[in-house]
PDB file of C-alpha atoms in Angstrom:
ATOM      1  CA  UNK A   2      77.382 -49.261 -35.869  1.00  0.00           C
ATOM      2  CA  UNK A   3      76.474 -45.689 -36.857  1.00  0.00           C
ATOM      3  CA  UNK A   4      75.897 -43.247 -34.009  1.00  0.00           C
ATOM      4  CA  UNK A   5      73.318 -40.569 -34.852  1.00  0.00           C
ATOM      5  CA  UNK A   6      75.028 -38.053 -32.563  1.00  0.00           C
ATOM      6  CA  UNK A   7      78.242 -38.373 -34.559  1.00  0.00           C
ATOM      7  CA  UNK A   8      76.340 -37.280 -37.672  1.00  0.00           C
ATOM      8  CA  UNK A   9      74.540 -34.451 -35.887  1.00  0.00           C
ATOM      9  CA  UNK A  10      77.836 -33.112 -34.568  1.00  0.00           C
ATOM     10  CA  UNK A  11      79.924 -33.409 -37.727  1.00  0.00           C
ATOM     11  CA  UNK A  12      78.545 -31.768 -40.910  1.00  0.00           C
ATOM     12  CA  UNK A  13      81.341 -33.191 -43.074  1.00  0.00           C
ATOM     13  CA  UNK A  14      80.681 -36.737 -41.919  1.00  0.00           C
ATOM     14  CA  UNK A  15      76.933 -36.204 -42.262  1.00  0.00           C
ATOM     15  CA  UNK A  16      77.348 -35.085 -45.877  1.00  0.00           C
ATOM     16  CA  UNK A  17      79.483 -38.124 -46.661  1.00  0.00           C
ATOM     17  CA  UNK A  18      76.885 -40.389 -45.058  1.00  0.00           C
ATOM     18  CA  UNK A  19      74.087 -38.803 -47.124  1.00  0.00           C
ATOM     19  CA  UNK A  20      75.961 -39.643 -50.337  1.00  0.00           C
ATOM     20  CA  UNK A  21      76.568 -43.241 -49.303  1.00  0.00           C
ATOM     21  CA  UNK A  22      73.300 -44.256 -47.648  1.00  0.00           C
ATOM     22  CA  UNK A  23      71.615 -45.177 -50.938  1.00  0.00           C
ATOM     23  CA  UNK A  24      68.416 -43.193 -50.358  1.00  0.00           C
ATOM     24  CA  UNK A  25      67.594 -41.304 -53.604  1.00  0.00           C
ATOM     25  CA  UNK A  26      66.025 -38.294 -51.894  1.00  0.00           C
ATOM     26  CA  UNK A  27      69.152 -37.793 -49.773  1.00  0.00           C
ATOM     27  CA  UNK A  28      71.705 -38.375 -52.502  1.00  0.00           C
ATOM     28  CA  UNK A  29      73.479 -35.182 -53.458  1.00  0.00           C
ATOM     29  CA  UNK A  30      71.651 -33.363 -56.229  1.00  0.00           C
ATOM     30  CA  UNK A  31      68.536 -35.550 -56.071  1.00  0.00           C
ATOM     31  CA  UNK A  32      65.338 -34.075 -54.679  1.00  0.00           C
ATOM     32  CA  UNK A  33      67.087 -30.887 -53.598  1.00  0.00           C
ATOM     33  CA  UNK A  34      66.184 -27.327 -54.448  1.00  0.00           C
ATOM     34  CA  UNK A  35      69.051 -24.967 -55.322  1.00  0.00           C
ATOM     35  CA  UNK A  36      69.270 -23.754 -51.697  1.00  0.00           C
ATOM     36  CA  UNK A  37      69.745 -27.292 -50.364  1.00  0.00           C
ATOM     37  CA  UNK A  38      66.227 -27.683 -48.993  1.00  0.00           C
ATOM     38  CA  UNK A  39      64.772 -31.121 -49.732  1.00  0.00           C
ATOM     39  CA  UNK A  40      61.604 -31.089 -51.809  1.00  0.00           C
ATOM     40  CA  UNK A  41      60.057 -34.117 -50.118  1.00  0.00           C
ATOM     41  CA  UNK A  42      58.871 -34.661 -46.557  1.00  0.00           C
ATOM     42  CA  UNK A  43      60.298 -36.621 -43.666  1.00  0.00           C
ATOM     43  CA  UNK A  44      57.666 -39.112 -42.479  1.00  0.00           C
ATOM     44  CA  UNK A  45      58.356 -40.258 -38.903  1.00  0.00           C
ATOM     45  CA  UNK A  46      56.639 -43.328 -37.467  1.00  0.00           C
ATOM     46  CA  UNK A  47      57.114 -42.870 -33.730  1.00  0.00           C
ATOM     47  CA  UNK A  48      56.551 -45.333 -30.904  1.00  0.00           C
ATOM     48  CA  UNK A  49      53.608 -43.650 -29.152  1.00  0.00           C
ATOM     49  CA  UNK A  50      49.925 -44.487 -29.395  1.00  0.00           C
ATOM     50  CA  UNK A  51      48.961 -45.382 -32.965  1.00  0.00           C
ATOM     51  CA  UNK A  52      45.682 -46.529 -34.503  1.00  0.00           C
ATOM     52  CA  UNK A  53      46.333 -48.297 -37.855  1.00  0.00           C
ATOM     53  CA  UNK A  54      45.693 -45.869 -40.669  1.00  0.00           C
ATOM     54  CA  UNK A  55      47.000 -45.023 -44.123  1.00  0.00           C
ATOM     55  CA  UNK A  56      50.503 -43.550 -44.066  1.00  0.00           C
ATOM     56  CA  UNK A  57      50.860 -40.798 -46.626  1.00  0.00           C
ATOM     57  CA  UNK A  58      54.371 -41.342 -48.020  1.00  0.00           C
ATOM     58  CA  UNK A  59      55.187 -40.646 -51.665  1.00  0.00           C
ATOM     59  CA  UNK A  60      58.796 -41.573 -52.376  1.00  0.00           C
ATOM     60  CA  UNK A  61      58.460 -40.420 -55.998  1.00  0.00           C
ATOM     61  CA  UNK A  62      58.070 -36.897 -54.619  1.00  0.00           C
ATOM     62  CA  UNK A  63      61.096 -37.287 -52.379  1.00  0.00           C
ATOM     63  CA  UNK A  64      59.435 -38.409 -49.136  1.00  0.00           C
ATOM     64  CA  UNK A  65      61.621 -40.402 -46.746  1.00  0.00           C
ATOM     65  CA  UNK A  66      60.056 -42.822 -44.238  1.00  0.00           C
ATOM     66  CA  UNK A  67      61.849 -43.044 -40.889  1.00  0.00           C
ATOM     67  CA  UNK A  68      61.096 -45.554 -38.114  1.00  0.00           C
ATOM     68  CA  UNK A  69      61.736 -44.110 -34.664  1.00  0.00           C
ATOM     69  CA  UNK A  70      62.490 -46.852 -32.141  1.00  0.00           C
ATOM     70  CA  UNK A  71      59.434 -49.149 -31.760  1.00  0.00           C
ATOM     71  CA  UNK A  72      57.673 -47.263 -34.543  1.00  0.00           C
ATOM     72  CA  UNK A  73      59.344 -49.985 -36.575  1.00  0.00           C
ATOM     73  CA  UNK A  74      56.764 -52.421 -35.158  1.00  0.00           C
ATOM     74  CA  UNK A  75      53.906 -50.263 -36.440  1.00  0.00           C
ATOM     75  CA  UNK A  76      55.400 -50.098 -39.924  1.00  0.00           C
ATOM     76  CA  UNK A  77      55.935 -53.844 -39.948  1.00  0.00           C
ATOM     77  CA  UNK A  78      52.260 -54.390 -39.064  1.00  0.00           C
ATOM     78  CA  UNK A  79      51.304 -52.102 -41.968  1.00  0.00           C
ATOM     79  CA  UNK A  80      53.574 -54.014 -44.346  1.00  0.00           C
ATOM     80  CA  UNK A  81      55.845 -51.012 -44.880  1.00  0.00           C
ATOM     81  CA  UNK A  82      59.637 -50.855 -44.776  1.00  0.00           C
ATOM     82  CA  UNK A  83      61.329 -47.647 -43.598  1.00  0.00           C
ATOM     83  CA  UNK A  84      64.148 -45.910 -45.431  1.00  0.00           C
ATOM     84  CA  UNK A  85      65.901 -45.113 -42.153  1.00  0.00           C
ATOM     85  CA  UNK A  86      65.772 -46.456 -38.605  1.00  0.00           C
ATOM     86  CA  UNK A  87      66.815 -44.501 -35.531  1.00  0.00           C
ATOM     87  CA  UNK A  88      66.447 -44.778 -31.772  1.00  0.00           C
ATOM     88  CA  UNK A  89      67.946 -46.528 -28.773  1.00  0.00           C
ATOM     89  CA  UNK A  90      65.836 -49.589 -29.710  1.00  0.00           C
ATOM     90  CA  UNK A  91      65.154 -50.462 -26.075  1.00  0.00           C
ATOM     91  CA  UNK A  92      61.483 -51.308 -26.559  1.00  0.00           C
ATOM     92  CA  UNK A  93      61.216 -53.346 -29.775  1.00  0.00           C
ATOM     93  CA  UNK A  94      58.847 -56.271 -30.221  1.00  0.00           C
ATOM     94  CA  UNK A  95      60.504 -59.622 -31.067  1.00  0.00           C
ATOM     95  CA  UNK A  96      59.462 -59.309 -34.733  1.00  0.00           C
ATOM     96  CA  UNK A  97      60.822 -55.771 -34.910  1.00  0.00           C
ATOM     97  CA  UNK A  98      64.100 -56.931 -33.350  1.00  0.00           C
ATOM     98  CA  UNK A  99      64.484 -59.462 -36.144  1.00  0.00           C
ATOM     99  CA  UNK A 100      63.731 -56.796 -38.748  1.00  0.00           C
ATOM    100  CA  UNK A 101      66.273 -54.466 -37.144  1.00  0.00           C
ATOM    101  CA  UNK A 102      68.866 -57.245 -37.312  1.00  0.00           C
ATOM    102  CA  UNK A 103      68.142 -57.684 -41.031  1.00  0.00           C
ATOM    103  CA  UNK A 104      68.644 -53.964 -41.649  1.00  0.00           C
ATOM    104  CA  UNK A 105      71.907 -53.951 -39.689  1.00  0.00           C
ATOM    105  CA  UNK A 106      73.145 -56.919 -41.715  1.00  0.00           C
ATOM    106  CA  UNK A 107      72.029 -55.807 -45.186  1.00  0.00           C
ATOM    107  CA  UNK A 108      72.046 -51.980 -45.043  1.00  0.00           C
ATOM    108  CA  UNK A 109      73.842 -50.980 -41.825  1.00  0.00           C
ATOM    109  CA  UNK A 110      74.276 -47.401 -43.063  1.00  0.00           C
ATOM    110  CA  UNK A 111      70.513 -46.906 -42.739  1.00  0.00           C
ATOM    111  CA  UNK A 112      70.418 -47.707 -39.007  1.00  0.00           C
ATOM    112  CA  UNK A 113      71.343 -44.744 -36.783  1.00  0.00           C
ATOM    113  CA  UNK A 114      71.736 -45.702 -33.140  1.00  0.00           C
ATOM    114  CA  UNK A 115      71.207 -43.603 -30.032  1.00  0.00           C
ATOM    115  CA  UNK A 116      72.330 -44.337 -26.475  1.00  0.00           C
ATOM    116  CA  UNK A 117      69.659 -45.209 -23.917  1.00  0.00           C
ATOM    117  CA  UNK A 118      70.903 -42.458 -21.568  1.00  0.00           C
ATOM    118  CA  UNK A 119      70.722 -39.111 -23.378  1.00  0.00           C
ATOM    119  CA  UNK A 120      69.211 -35.626 -23.185  1.00  0.00           C
ATOM    120  CA  UNK A 121      67.122 -36.025 -26.358  1.00  0.00           C
ATOM    121  CA  UNK A 122      64.030 -38.147 -26.597  1.00  0.00           C
ATOM    122  CA  UNK A 123      64.166 -40.544 -29.560  1.00  0.00           C
ATOM    123  CA  UNK A 124      61.661 -38.330 -31.380  1.00  0.00           C
ATOM    124  CA  UNK A 125      63.623 -35.153 -30.638  1.00  0.00           C
ATOM    125  CA  UNK A 126      66.801 -36.721 -32.032  1.00  0.00           C
ATOM    126  CA  UNK A 127      64.900 -37.853 -35.143  1.00  0.00           C
ATOM    127  CA  UNK A 128      63.508 -34.338 -35.649  1.00  0.00           C
ATOM    128  CA  UNK A 129      67.020 -32.895 -35.335  1.00  0.00           C
ATOM    129  CA  UNK A 130      68.163 -35.395 -37.969  1.00  0.00           C
ATOM    130  CA  UNK A 131      65.383 -34.307 -40.342  1.00  0.00           C
ATOM    131  CA  UNK A 132      66.255 -30.626 -39.959  1.00  0.00           C
ATOM    132  CA  UNK A 133      69.962 -31.380 -40.498  1.00  0.00           C
ATOM    133  CA  UNK A 134      69.151 -33.295 -43.685  1.00  0.00           C
ATOM    134  CA  UNK A 135      67.282 -30.284 -45.092  1.00  0.00           C
ATOM    135  CA  UNK A 136      63.640 -31.287 -44.689  1.00  0.00           C
ATOM    136  CA  UNK A 137      61.213 -28.420 -44.223  1.00  0.00           C
ATOM    137  CA  UNK A 138      58.106 -30.585 -43.659  1.00  0.00           C
ATOM    138  CA  UNK A 139      58.087 -33.324 -41.039  1.00  0.00           C
ATOM    139  CA  UNK A 140      55.015 -35.519 -40.604  1.00  0.00           C
ATOM    140  CA  UNK A 141      54.789 -37.538 -37.397  1.00  0.00           C
ATOM    141  CA  UNK A 142      52.593 -40.579 -36.795  1.00  0.00           C
ATOM    142  CA  UNK A 143      52.448 -42.313 -33.419  1.00  0.00           C
ATOM    143  CA  UNK A 144      53.394 -39.088 -31.646  1.00  0.00           C
ATOM    144  CA  UNK A 145      49.991 -38.190 -30.124  1.00  0.00           C
ATOM    145  CA  UNK A 146      47.928 -39.697 -27.331  1.00  0.00           C
ATOM    146  CA  UNK A 147      49.181 -42.238 -24.832  1.00  0.00           C
ATOM    147  CA  UNK A 148      51.414 -40.803 -22.114  1.00  0.00           C
ATOM    148  CA  UNK A 149      50.862 -37.070 -21.707  1.00  0.00           C
ATOM    149  CA  UNK A 150      54.531 -36.421 -20.905  1.00  0.00           C
ATOM    150  CA  UNK A 151      55.562 -38.060 -24.192  1.00  0.00           C
ATOM    151  CA  UNK A 152      53.094 -35.947 -26.164  1.00  0.00           C
ATOM    152  CA  UNK A 153      54.250 -32.735 -24.443  1.00  0.00           C
ATOM    153  CA  UNK A 154      57.840 -33.665 -25.272  1.00  0.00           C
ATOM    154  CA  UNK A 155      56.858 -34.237 -28.907  1.00  0.00           C
ATOM    155  CA  UNK A 156      55.159 -30.832 -29.094  1.00  0.00           C
ATOM    156  CA  UNK A 157      58.352 -29.277 -27.700  1.00  0.00           C
ATOM    157  CA  UNK A 158      60.303 -31.097 -30.432  1.00  0.00           C
ATOM    158  CA  UNK A 159      57.936 -29.627 -33.015  1.00  0.00           C
ATOM    159  CA  UNK A 160      58.457 -26.144 -31.591  1.00  0.00           C
ATOM    160  CA  UNK A 161      62.239 -26.605 -31.824  1.00  0.00           C
ATOM    161  CA  UNK A 162      61.834 -27.631 -35.470  1.00  0.00           C
ATOM    162  CA  UNK A 163      59.633 -24.601 -36.143  1.00  0.00           C
ATOM    163  CA  UNK A 164      62.282 -22.282 -34.737  1.00  0.00           C
ATOM    164  CA  UNK A 165      64.839 -23.976 -36.998  1.00  0.00           C
ATOM    165  CA  UNK A 166      62.856 -23.590 -40.218  1.00  0.00           C
ATOM    166  CA  UNK A 167      60.809 -26.820 -40.406  1.00  0.00           C
ATOM    167  CA  UNK A 168      57.075 -27.442 -40.006  1.00  0.00           C
ATOM    168  CA  UNK A 169      55.896 -30.469 -38.002  1.00  0.00           C
ATOM    169  CA  UNK A 170      52.464 -32.048 -38.489  1.00  0.00           C
ATOM    170  CA  UNK A 171      51.309 -34.612 -35.922  1.00  0.00           C
ATOM    171  CA  UNK A 172      48.760 -37.014 -37.438  1.00  0.00           C
ATOM    172  CA  UNK A 173      46.327 -39.001 -35.301  1.00  0.00           C
ATOM    173  CA  UNK A 174      43.231 -41.056 -36.127  1.00  0.00           C
ATOM    174  CA  UNK A 175      40.966 -38.429 -34.519  1.00  0.00           C
ATOM    175  CA  UNK A 176      42.885 -35.177 -34.852  1.00  0.00           C
ATOM    176  CA  UNK A 177      46.034 -33.527 -36.139  1.00  0.00           C
ATOM    177  CA  UNK A 178      48.321 -30.914 -34.555  1.00  0.00           C
ATOM    178  CA  UNK A 179      50.661 -28.374 -36.099  1.00  0.00           C
ATOM    179  CA  UNK A 180      52.776 -25.414 -35.025  1.00  0.00           C
ATOM    180  CA  UNK A 181      52.094 -21.842 -36.127  1.00  0.00           C
ATOM    181  CA  UNK A 182      54.864 -19.247 -35.969  1.00  0.00           C
ATOM    182  CA  UNK A 183      55.422 -15.553 -36.661  1.00  0.00           C
ATOM    183  CA  UNK A 184      54.250 -14.636 -40.146  1.00  0.00           C
ATOM    184  CA  UNK A 185      52.591 -18.030 -40.742  1.00  0.00           C
ATOM    185  CA  UNK A 186      49.263 -18.587 -42.453  1.00  0.00           C
ATOM    186  CA  UNK A 187      47.601 -22.010 -42.376  1.00  0.00           C
ATOM    187  CA  UNK A 188      44.657 -22.484 -44.719  1.00  0.00           C
ATOM    188  CA  UNK A 189      42.078 -25.265 -44.669  1.00  0.00           C
ATOM    189  CA  UNK A 190      40.446 -26.907 -47.652  1.00  0.00           C
ATOM    190  CA  UNK A 191      37.059 -25.262 -48.376  1.00  0.00           C
ATOM    191  CA  UNK A 192      35.262 -28.550 -47.722  1.00  0.00           C
ATOM    192  CA  UNK A 193      37.054 -29.368 -44.464  1.00  0.00           C
ATOM    193  CA  UNK A 194      34.877 -29.652 -41.369  1.00  0.00           C
ATOM    194  CA  UNK A 195      35.652 -30.258 -37.721  1.00  0.00           C
ATOM    195  CA  UNK A 196      36.732 -28.526 -34.530  1.00  0.00           C
ATOM    196  CA  UNK A 197      39.762 -26.246 -34.376  1.00  0.00           C
ATOM    197  CA  UNK A 198      41.619 -24.956 -31.326  1.00  0.00           C
ATOM    198  CA  UNK A 199      44.731 -22.824 -31.014  1.00  0.00           C
ATOM    199  CA  UNK A 200      46.873 -22.310 -27.898  1.00  0.00           C
ATOM    200  CA  UNK A 201      49.872 -19.986 -27.421  1.00  0.00           C
ATOM    201  CA  UNK A 202      53.136 -21.751 -26.600  1.00  0.00           C
ATOM    202  CA  UNK A 203      54.599 -18.625 -25.060  1.00  0.00           C
ATOM    203  CA  UNK A 204      53.057 -15.936 -22.904  1.00  0.00           C
ATOM    204  CA  UNK A 205      51.011 -14.530 -25.782  1.00  0.00           C
ATOM    205  CA  UNK A 206      50.428 -14.449 -29.547  1.00  0.00           C
ATOM    206  CA  UNK A 207      49.700 -11.125 -31.234  1.00  0.00           C
ATOM    207  CA  UNK A 208      48.195 -10.193 -34.570  1.00  0.00           C
ATOM    208  CA  UNK A 209      46.030 -13.315 -34.702  1.00  0.00           C
ATOM    209  CA  UNK A 210      43.595 -13.477 -37.630  1.00  0.00           C
ATOM    210  CA  UNK A 211      41.026 -16.278 -37.850  1.00  0.00           C
ATOM    211  CA  UNK A 212      38.849 -16.276 -40.966  1.00  0.00           C
ATOM    212  CA  UNK A 213      36.066 -18.507 -42.270  1.00  0.00           C
ATOM    213  CA  UNK A 214      35.314 -20.279 -38.969  1.00  0.00           C
ATOM    214  CA  UNK A 215      32.384 -20.049 -36.574  1.00  0.00           C
ATOM    215  CA  UNK A 216      34.261 -17.562 -34.390  1.00  0.00           C
ATOM    216  CA  UNK A 217      36.476 -15.194 -36.357  1.00  0.00           C
ATOM    217  CA  UNK A 218      39.137 -12.835 -35.050  1.00  0.00           C
ATOM    218  CA  UNK A 219      40.989  -9.879 -36.514  1.00  0.00           C
ATOM    219  CA  UNK A 220      44.330  -8.688 -35.148  1.00  0.00           C
ATOM    220  CA  UNK A 221      43.586 -10.371 -31.828  1.00  0.00           C
ATOM    221  CA  UNK A 222      45.792 -11.413 -28.926  1.00  0.00           C
ATOM    222  CA  UNK A 223      45.787 -14.883 -27.343  1.00  0.00           C
ATOM    223  CA  UNK A 224      47.391 -15.484 -23.946  1.00  0.00           C
ATOM    224  CA  UNK A 225      48.510 -18.720 -22.306  1.00  0.00           C
ATOM    225  CA  UNK A 226      46.392 -18.150 -19.176  1.00  0.00           C
ATOM    226  CA  UNK A 227      42.982 -17.932 -20.884  1.00  0.00           C
ATOM    227  CA  UNK A 228      41.838 -20.562 -23.462  1.00  0.00           C
ATOM    228  CA  UNK A 229      40.075 -18.183 -25.839  1.00  0.00           C
ATOM    229  CA  UNK A 230      41.178 -20.208 -28.879  1.00  0.00           C
ATOM    230  CA  UNK A 231      39.545 -23.472 -27.770  1.00  0.00           C
ATOM    231  CA  UNK A 232      36.574 -25.103 -29.506  1.00  0.00           C
ATOM    232  CA  UNK A 233      36.142 -23.190 -32.764  1.00  0.00           C
ATOM    233  CA  UNK A 234      34.383 -24.882 -35.662  1.00  0.00           C
ATOM    234  CA  UNK A 235      35.271 -25.229 -39.330  1.00  0.00           C
ATOM    235  CA  UNK A 236      32.732 -26.083 -41.995  1.00  0.00           C
ATOM    236  CA  UNK A 237      31.425 -24.944 -45.377  1.00  0.00           C
ATOM    237  CA  UNK A 238      28.503 -23.204 -43.664  1.00  0.00           C
ATOM    238  CA  UNK A 239      30.878 -20.663 -42.108  1.00  0.00           C
ATOM    239  CA  UNK A 240      32.767 -19.657 -45.238  1.00  0.00           C
ATOM    240  CA  UNK A 241      32.580 -16.078 -46.390  1.00  0.00           C
ATOM    241  CA  UNK A 242      34.632 -14.498 -49.141  1.00  0.00           C
ATOM    242  CA  UNK A 243      37.135 -11.826 -48.203  1.00  0.00           C
ATOM    243  CA  UNK A 244      40.105 -10.071 -49.749  1.00  0.00           C
ATOM    244  CA  UNK A 245      42.319 -11.499 -46.997  1.00  0.00           C
ATOM    245  CA  UNK A 246      41.296 -15.066 -47.802  1.00  0.00           C
ATOM    246  CA  UNK A 247      41.925 -14.471 -51.497  1.00  0.00           C
ATOM    247  CA  UNK A 248      45.424 -13.189 -50.715  1.00  0.00           C
ATOM    248  CA  UNK A 249      46.115 -16.204 -48.533  1.00  0.00           C
ATOM    249  CA  UNK A 250      45.089 -18.607 -51.281  1.00  0.00           C
ATOM    250  CA  UNK A 251      47.167 -16.786 -53.860  1.00  0.00           C
ATOM    251  CA  UNK A 252      50.218 -17.196 -51.636  1.00  0.00           C
ATOM    252  CA  UNK A 253      49.895 -20.986 -51.867  1.00  0.00           C
ATOM    253  CA  UNK A 254      50.303 -21.547 -48.129  1.00  0.00           C
ATOM    254  CA  UNK A 255      49.716 -24.898 -46.436  1.00  0.00           C
ATOM    255  CA  UNK A 256      46.148 -26.097 -46.654  1.00  0.00           C
ATOM    256  CA  UNK A 257      44.602 -29.105 -45.027  1.00  0.00           C
ATOM    257  CA  UNK A 258      42.666 -31.571 -47.156  1.00  0.00           C
ATOM    258  CA  UNK A 259      40.290 -34.291 -46.067  1.00  0.00           C
ATOM    259  CA  UNK A 260      41.281 -37.753 -47.266  1.00  0.00           C
ATOM    260  CA  UNK A 261      39.612 -41.084 -46.432  1.00  0.00           C
ATOM    261  CA  UNK A 262      41.967 -43.565 -44.758  1.00  0.00           C
ATOM    262  CA  UNK A 263      42.040 -47.298 -44.140  1.00  0.00           C
ATOM    263  CA  UNK A 264      40.556 -49.234 -41.220  1.00  0.00           C
ATOM    264  CA  UNK A 265      37.545 -46.960 -40.883  1.00  0.00           C
ATOM    265  CA  UNK A 266      39.623 -44.004 -39.679  1.00  0.00           C
ATOM    266  CA  UNK A 267      40.053 -40.587 -41.196  1.00  0.00           C
ATOM    267  CA  UNK A 268      43.199 -38.645 -41.932  1.00  0.00           C
ATOM    268  CA  UNK A 269      44.041 -35.202 -43.182  1.00  0.00           C
ATOM    269  CA  UNK A 270      46.845 -34.439 -45.590  1.00  0.00           C
ATOM    270  CA  UNK A 271      48.074 -31.116 -46.812  1.00  0.00           C
ATOM    271  CA  UNK A 272      49.696 -29.417 -49.750  1.00  0.00           C
ATOM    272  CA  UNK A 273      49.587 -26.276 -51.819  1.00  0.00           C
ATOM    273  CA  UNK A 274      46.799 -25.147 -54.080  1.00  0.00           C
ATOM    274  CA  UNK A 275      48.676 -26.473 -57.101  1.00  0.00           C
ATOM    275  CA  UNK A 276      48.700 -29.980 -55.586  1.00  0.00           C
ATOM    276  CA  UNK A 277      44.946 -30.188 -54.994  1.00  0.00           C
ATOM    277  CA  UNK A 278      43.162 -32.974 -56.854  1.00  0.00           C
ATOM    278  CA  UNK A 279      41.063 -31.857 -59.793  1.00  0.00           C
ATOM    279  CA  UNK A 280      37.391 -31.889 -58.877  1.00  0.00           C
ATOM    280  CA  UNK A 281      34.189 -31.827 -60.874  1.00  0.00           C
ATOM    281  CA  UNK A 282      33.584 -28.207 -59.875  1.00  0.00           C
ATOM    282  CA  UNK A 283      33.756 -25.479 -62.455  1.00  0.00           C
ATOM    283  CA  UNK A 284      36.687 -23.085 -62.244  1.00  0.00           C
ATOM    284  CA  UNK A 285      34.353 -20.343 -61.036  1.00  0.00           C
ATOM    285  CA  UNK A 286      32.895 -22.514 -58.270  1.00  0.00           C
ATOM    286  CA  UNK A 287      36.312 -23.602 -57.099  1.00  0.00           C
ATOM    287  CA  UNK A 288      37.633 -20.056 -57.104  1.00  0.00           C
ATOM    288  CA  UNK A 289      34.663 -18.878 -55.050  1.00  0.00           C
ATOM    289  CA  UNK A 290      35.192 -21.640 -52.469  1.00  0.00           C
ATOM    290  CA  UNK A 291      38.927 -21.085 -52.271  1.00  0.00           C
ATOM    291  CA  UNK A 292      38.429 -17.378 -51.743  1.00  0.00           C
ATOM    292  CA  UNK A 293      36.426 -18.108 -48.596  1.00  0.00           C
ATOM    293  CA  UNK A 294      38.653 -20.862 -47.163  1.00  0.00           C
ATOM    294  CA  UNK A 295      39.117 -20.947 -43.388  1.00  0.00           C
ATOM    295  CA  UNK A 296      42.545 -19.787 -42.270  1.00  0.00           C
ATOM    296  CA  UNK A 297      44.586 -18.705 -39.277  1.00  0.00           C
ATOM    297  CA  UNK A 298      47.610 -16.432 -39.270  1.00  0.00           C
ATOM    298  CA  UNK A 299      49.845 -15.082 -36.502  1.00  0.00           C
ATOM    299  CA  UNK A 300      52.093 -12.033 -36.595  1.00  0.00           C
ATOM    300  CA  UNK A 301      53.991 -12.570 -33.322  1.00  0.00           C
ATOM    301  CA  UNK A 302      54.547 -15.626 -31.142  1.00  0.00           C
ATOM    302  CA  UNK A 303      54.199 -19.385 -31.494  1.00  0.00           C
ATOM    303  CA  UNK A 304      51.054 -21.453 -31.088  1.00  0.00           C
ATOM    304  CA  UNK A 305      49.797 -25.020 -31.264  1.00  0.00           C
ATOM    305  CA  UNK A 306      46.886 -25.685 -33.616  1.00  0.00           C
ATOM    306  CA  UNK A 307      44.678 -28.757 -33.099  1.00  0.00           C
ATOM    307  CA  UNK A 308      42.227 -29.827 -35.799  1.00  0.00           C
ATOM    308  CA  UNK A 309      39.741 -32.474 -34.646  1.00  0.00           C
ATOM    309  CA  UNK A 310      38.079 -34.198 -37.594  1.00  0.00           C
ATOM    310  CA  UNK A 311      34.631 -34.644 -36.041  1.00  0.00           C
ATOM    311  CA  UNK A 312      32.266 -31.899 -34.913  1.00  0.00           C
ATOM    312  CA  UNK A 313      31.068 -32.323 -31.316  1.00  0.00           C
ATOM    313  CA  UNK A 314      27.592 -33.820 -31.084  1.00  0.00           C
ATOM    314  CA  UNK A 315      26.366 -30.923 -28.934  1.00  0.00           C
ATOM    315  CA  UNK A 316      26.847 -28.491 -31.831  1.00  0.00           C
ATOM    316  CA  UNK A 317      23.515 -26.991 -32.891  1.00  0.00           C
ATOM    317  CA  UNK A 318      22.330 -25.521 -36.133  1.00  0.00           C
ATOM    318  CA  UNK A 319      23.270 -21.887 -36.592  1.00  0.00           C
TER     319      UNK A 319
END
């Protein structure tokens, strides 16, 4: 039985495991950039509240799907098999227990166990694994909603990842969350619409710029004892071109794209400008929209961004 903590605490053993686990994206020299950073994303299916929706996982681009504890049950219901399984496995459904047994029998090197009594949550340990492996984008499903203490713990895990060079995106049927750090710029697709809120995770965030939303801000300060960043709105009607927005787009920072999902839900995915699907717009029209895209950037401090896909019904025409 493989113990995840043994891999986290022994880089030599971890490297040997990567070469032997049989996962193409983790095999030495495959899917890696010259500096050792993996090109794909780690997709975590966690065991929290989860409404069935499309899971955005592209293994051809180097994505790796990881079941975290009873997140295995969710993947089984979606007809998806994970590349890796990790957790203390103390809350599996009977069907998931059988699937876990199959993995341990056929590919035991892909099952990384954790003790029930530990300092890490299962999600925190999985995030540490992703950072150790070299992932710089971690997408978490089943990590929002449900018990508030679990969600707060997951946000703390995302903040740890941010401080160690990885971006976490928490995907929910109704909203998504992400961390913003010093020097970050997050840019939304020009056609995105919904509600956006941002909250400092420390005492304050300085040098906050919000562009292309209903309420914009330039070089502002947000504090953790006054919710000034709550309840902004994103939509095409608020877009205005600016040199700052053009510079942001040229930098190819993360941008959030609307994408229809299964089971009547909605999801948002993200990528760089070069990864955007080709539309029927002319080059000039697309350039004009991109130049006015909504964005947020922070010079100092860490913050939590929450993008709710629907606009509140009370919103009036402007």
